[in-house]
PDB file of C-alpha atoms in Angstrom:
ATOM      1  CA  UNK A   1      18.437  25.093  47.391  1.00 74.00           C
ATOM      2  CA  UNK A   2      21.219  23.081  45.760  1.00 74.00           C
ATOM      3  CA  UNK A   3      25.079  23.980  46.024  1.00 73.00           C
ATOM      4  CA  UNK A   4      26.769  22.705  42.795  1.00 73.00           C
ATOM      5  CA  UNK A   5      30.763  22.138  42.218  1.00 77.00           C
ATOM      6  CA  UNK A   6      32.326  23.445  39.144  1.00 75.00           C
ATOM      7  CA  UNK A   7      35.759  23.593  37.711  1.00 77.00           C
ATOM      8  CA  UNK A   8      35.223  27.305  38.600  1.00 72.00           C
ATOM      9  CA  UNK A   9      34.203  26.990  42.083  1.00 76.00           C
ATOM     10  CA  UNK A  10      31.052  26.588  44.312  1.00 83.00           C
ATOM     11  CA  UNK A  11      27.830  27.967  43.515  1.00 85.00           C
ATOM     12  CA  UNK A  12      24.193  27.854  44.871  1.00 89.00           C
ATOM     13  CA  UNK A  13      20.866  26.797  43.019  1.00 87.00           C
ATOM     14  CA  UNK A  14      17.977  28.517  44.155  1.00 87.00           C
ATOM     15  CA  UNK A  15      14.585  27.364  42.759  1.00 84.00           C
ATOM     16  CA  UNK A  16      11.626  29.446  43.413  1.00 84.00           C
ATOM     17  CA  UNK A  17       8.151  27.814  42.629  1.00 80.00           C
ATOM     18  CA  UNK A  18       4.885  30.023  42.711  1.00 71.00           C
ATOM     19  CA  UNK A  19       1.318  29.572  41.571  1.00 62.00           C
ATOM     20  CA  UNK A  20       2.259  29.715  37.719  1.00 69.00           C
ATOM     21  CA  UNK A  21       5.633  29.144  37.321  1.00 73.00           C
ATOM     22  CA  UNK A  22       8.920  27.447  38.043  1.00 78.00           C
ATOM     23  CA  UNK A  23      12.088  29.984  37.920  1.00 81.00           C
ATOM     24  CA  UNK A  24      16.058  29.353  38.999  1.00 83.00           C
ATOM     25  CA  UNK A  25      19.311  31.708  39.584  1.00 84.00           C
ATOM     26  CA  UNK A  26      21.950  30.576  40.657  1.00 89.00           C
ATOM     27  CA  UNK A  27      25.210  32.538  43.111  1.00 93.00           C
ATOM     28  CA  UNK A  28      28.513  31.869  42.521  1.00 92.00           C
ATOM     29  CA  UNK A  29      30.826  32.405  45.562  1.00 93.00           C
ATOM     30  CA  UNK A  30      34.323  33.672  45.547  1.00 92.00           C
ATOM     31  CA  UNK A  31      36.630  34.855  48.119  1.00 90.00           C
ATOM     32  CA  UNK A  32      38.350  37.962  47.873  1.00 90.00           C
ATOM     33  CA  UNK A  33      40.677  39.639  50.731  1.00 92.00           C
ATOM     34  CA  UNK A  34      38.589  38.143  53.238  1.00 92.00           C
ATOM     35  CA  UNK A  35      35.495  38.677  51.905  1.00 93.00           C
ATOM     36  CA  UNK A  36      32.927  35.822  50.595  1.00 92.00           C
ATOM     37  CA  UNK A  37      31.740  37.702  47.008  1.00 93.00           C
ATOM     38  CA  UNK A  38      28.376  36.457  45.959  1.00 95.00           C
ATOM     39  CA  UNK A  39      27.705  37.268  42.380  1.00 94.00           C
ATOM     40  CA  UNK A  40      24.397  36.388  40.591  1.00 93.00           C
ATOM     41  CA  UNK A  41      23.914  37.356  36.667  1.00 91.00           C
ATOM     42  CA  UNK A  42      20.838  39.157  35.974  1.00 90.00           C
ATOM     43  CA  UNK A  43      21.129  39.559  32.121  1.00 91.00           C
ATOM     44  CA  UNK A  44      23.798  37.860  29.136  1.00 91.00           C
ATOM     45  CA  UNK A  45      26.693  39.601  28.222  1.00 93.00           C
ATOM     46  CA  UNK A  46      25.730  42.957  25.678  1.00 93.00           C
ATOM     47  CA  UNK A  47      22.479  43.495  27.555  1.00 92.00           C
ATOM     48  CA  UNK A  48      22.653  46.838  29.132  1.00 91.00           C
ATOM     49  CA  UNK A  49      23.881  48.445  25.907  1.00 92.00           C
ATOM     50  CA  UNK A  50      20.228  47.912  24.815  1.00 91.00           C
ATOM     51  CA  UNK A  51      19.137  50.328  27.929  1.00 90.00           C
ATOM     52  CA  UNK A  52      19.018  53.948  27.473  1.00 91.00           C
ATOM     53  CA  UNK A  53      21.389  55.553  30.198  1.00 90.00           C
ATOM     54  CA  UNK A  54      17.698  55.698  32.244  1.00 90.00           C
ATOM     55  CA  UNK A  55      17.023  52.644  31.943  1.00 88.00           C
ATOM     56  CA  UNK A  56      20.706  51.502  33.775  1.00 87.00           C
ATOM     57  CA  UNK A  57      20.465  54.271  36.213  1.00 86.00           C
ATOM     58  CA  UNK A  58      16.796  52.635  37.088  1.00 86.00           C
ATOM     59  CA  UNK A  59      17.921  49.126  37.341  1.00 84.00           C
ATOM     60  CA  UNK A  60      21.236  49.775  38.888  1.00 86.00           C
ATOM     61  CA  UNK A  61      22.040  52.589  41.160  1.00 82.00           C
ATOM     62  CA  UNK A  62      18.639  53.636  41.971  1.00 81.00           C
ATOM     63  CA  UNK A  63      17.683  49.780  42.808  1.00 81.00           C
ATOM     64  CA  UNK A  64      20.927  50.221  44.927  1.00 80.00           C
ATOM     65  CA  UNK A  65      18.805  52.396  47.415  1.00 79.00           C
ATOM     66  CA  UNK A  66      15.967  49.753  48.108  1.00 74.00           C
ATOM     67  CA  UNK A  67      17.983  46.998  49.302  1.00 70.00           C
ATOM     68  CA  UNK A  68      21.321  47.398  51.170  1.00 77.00           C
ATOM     69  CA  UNK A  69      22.688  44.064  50.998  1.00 87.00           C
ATOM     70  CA  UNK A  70      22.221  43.546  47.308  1.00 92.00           C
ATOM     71  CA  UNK A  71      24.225  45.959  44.414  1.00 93.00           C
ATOM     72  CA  UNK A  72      23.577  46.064  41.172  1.00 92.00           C
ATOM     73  CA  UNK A  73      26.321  46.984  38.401  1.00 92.00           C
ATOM     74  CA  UNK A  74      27.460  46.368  34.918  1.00 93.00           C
ATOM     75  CA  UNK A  75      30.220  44.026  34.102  1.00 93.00           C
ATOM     76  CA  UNK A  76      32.879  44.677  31.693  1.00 93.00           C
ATOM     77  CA  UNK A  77      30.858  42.199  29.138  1.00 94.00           C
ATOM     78  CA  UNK A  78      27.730  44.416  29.669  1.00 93.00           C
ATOM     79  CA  UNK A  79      25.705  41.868  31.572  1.00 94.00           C
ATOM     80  CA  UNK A  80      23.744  43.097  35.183  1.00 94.00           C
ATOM     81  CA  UNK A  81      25.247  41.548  37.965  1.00 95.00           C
ATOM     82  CA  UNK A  82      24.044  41.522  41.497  1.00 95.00           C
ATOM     83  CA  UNK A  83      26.286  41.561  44.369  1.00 95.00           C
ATOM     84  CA  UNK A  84      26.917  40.998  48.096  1.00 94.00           C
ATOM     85  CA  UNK A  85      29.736  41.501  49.964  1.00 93.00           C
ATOM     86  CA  UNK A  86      30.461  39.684  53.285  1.00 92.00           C
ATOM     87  CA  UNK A  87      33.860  39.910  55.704  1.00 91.00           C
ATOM     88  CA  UNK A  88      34.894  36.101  56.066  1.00 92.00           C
ATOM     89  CA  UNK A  89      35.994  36.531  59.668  1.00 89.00           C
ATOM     90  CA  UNK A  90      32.718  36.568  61.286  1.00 85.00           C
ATOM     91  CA  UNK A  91      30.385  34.710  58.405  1.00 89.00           C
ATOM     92  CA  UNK A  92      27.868  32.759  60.571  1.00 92.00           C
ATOM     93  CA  UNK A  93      25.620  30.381  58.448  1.00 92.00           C
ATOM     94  CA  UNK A  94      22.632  32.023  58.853  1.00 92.00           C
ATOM     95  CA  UNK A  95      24.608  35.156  57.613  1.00 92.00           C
ATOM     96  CA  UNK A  96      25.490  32.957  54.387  1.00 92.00           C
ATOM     97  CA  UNK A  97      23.003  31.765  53.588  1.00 92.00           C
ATOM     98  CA  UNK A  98      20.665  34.657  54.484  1.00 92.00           C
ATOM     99  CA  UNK A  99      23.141  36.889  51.977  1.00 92.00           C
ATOM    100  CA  UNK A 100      22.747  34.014  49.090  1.00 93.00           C
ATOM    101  CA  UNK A 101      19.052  33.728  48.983  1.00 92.00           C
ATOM    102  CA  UNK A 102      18.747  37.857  49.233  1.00 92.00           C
ATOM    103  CA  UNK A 103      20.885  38.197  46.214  1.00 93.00           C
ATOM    104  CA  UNK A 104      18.960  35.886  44.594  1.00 92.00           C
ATOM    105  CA  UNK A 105      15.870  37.049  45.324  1.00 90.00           C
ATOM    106  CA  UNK A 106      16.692  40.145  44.196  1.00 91.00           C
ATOM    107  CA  UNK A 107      18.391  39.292  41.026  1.00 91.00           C
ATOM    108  CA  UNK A 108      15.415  36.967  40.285  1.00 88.00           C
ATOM    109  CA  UNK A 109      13.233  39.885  40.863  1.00 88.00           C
ATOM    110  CA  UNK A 110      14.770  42.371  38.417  1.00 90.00           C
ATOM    111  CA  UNK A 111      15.431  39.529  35.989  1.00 88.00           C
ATOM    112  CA  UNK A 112      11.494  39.269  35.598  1.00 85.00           C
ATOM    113  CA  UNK A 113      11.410  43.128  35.291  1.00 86.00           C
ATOM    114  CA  UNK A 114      13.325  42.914  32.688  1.00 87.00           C
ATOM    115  CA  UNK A 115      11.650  40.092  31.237  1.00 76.00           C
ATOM    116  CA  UNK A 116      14.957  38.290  30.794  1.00 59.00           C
ATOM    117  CA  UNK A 117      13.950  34.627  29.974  1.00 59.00           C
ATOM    118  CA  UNK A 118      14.855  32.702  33.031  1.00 51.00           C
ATOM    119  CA  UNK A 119      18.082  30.814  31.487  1.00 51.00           C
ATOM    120  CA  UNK A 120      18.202  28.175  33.899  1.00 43.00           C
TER     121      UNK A 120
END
């Protein structure tokens, strides 16, 4: 784990080694109305238009169902985003950090599903 400063803000390196390979995602952080936003990018911009509507409904909404901290969705550039939502005023660091490394995890996982080349 690795947090990294950019003009943009914070974000948070994960790096997951296993028995064959090496793989990275990163979650940026943003605060919104009180909430800590933790976005991870699953896919480049333009991707989902290369899904049938299946195919989205698969990797979004119904992987929605399986894990309740993590959402899935579709930017406005086309790209699959996860997400995580926590209110600031009680955000203990276990809470953080637990909510970082679930997202991405999770966005990791459907990355490889995809078999989106890991970018980082």
């Amino acid at each position: 784990v690795k947090s990294i400063k950019t003009k943009g803000g914070w974000h948070i390196r994960f790096t997951f080694t296993g028995s064959h390979q090496k793989r990275r995602h990163h979650v940026h952080l943003y605060e919104c109305e009180g909430h800590c936003i933790f976005l991870s990018q699953v896919t480049e911009a333009g991707y989902a238009k290369k899904l049938s509507v299946n195919e989205m409904v698969h990797y979004t909404w119904a992987r929605n169902r399986q894990v309740d901290l993590v959402e899935f969705l579709i930017n406005g550039d086309g790209a699959i985003m996860g997400r995580a939502v926590h209110p600031l005023g009680n955000l203990q660091w276990e809470e953080f950090i637990y909510c970082a490394y679930t997202l991405a995890v999770e966005t990791d996982t459907l990355e490889y599903l995809l078999r989106v080349e890991d970018r980082f």
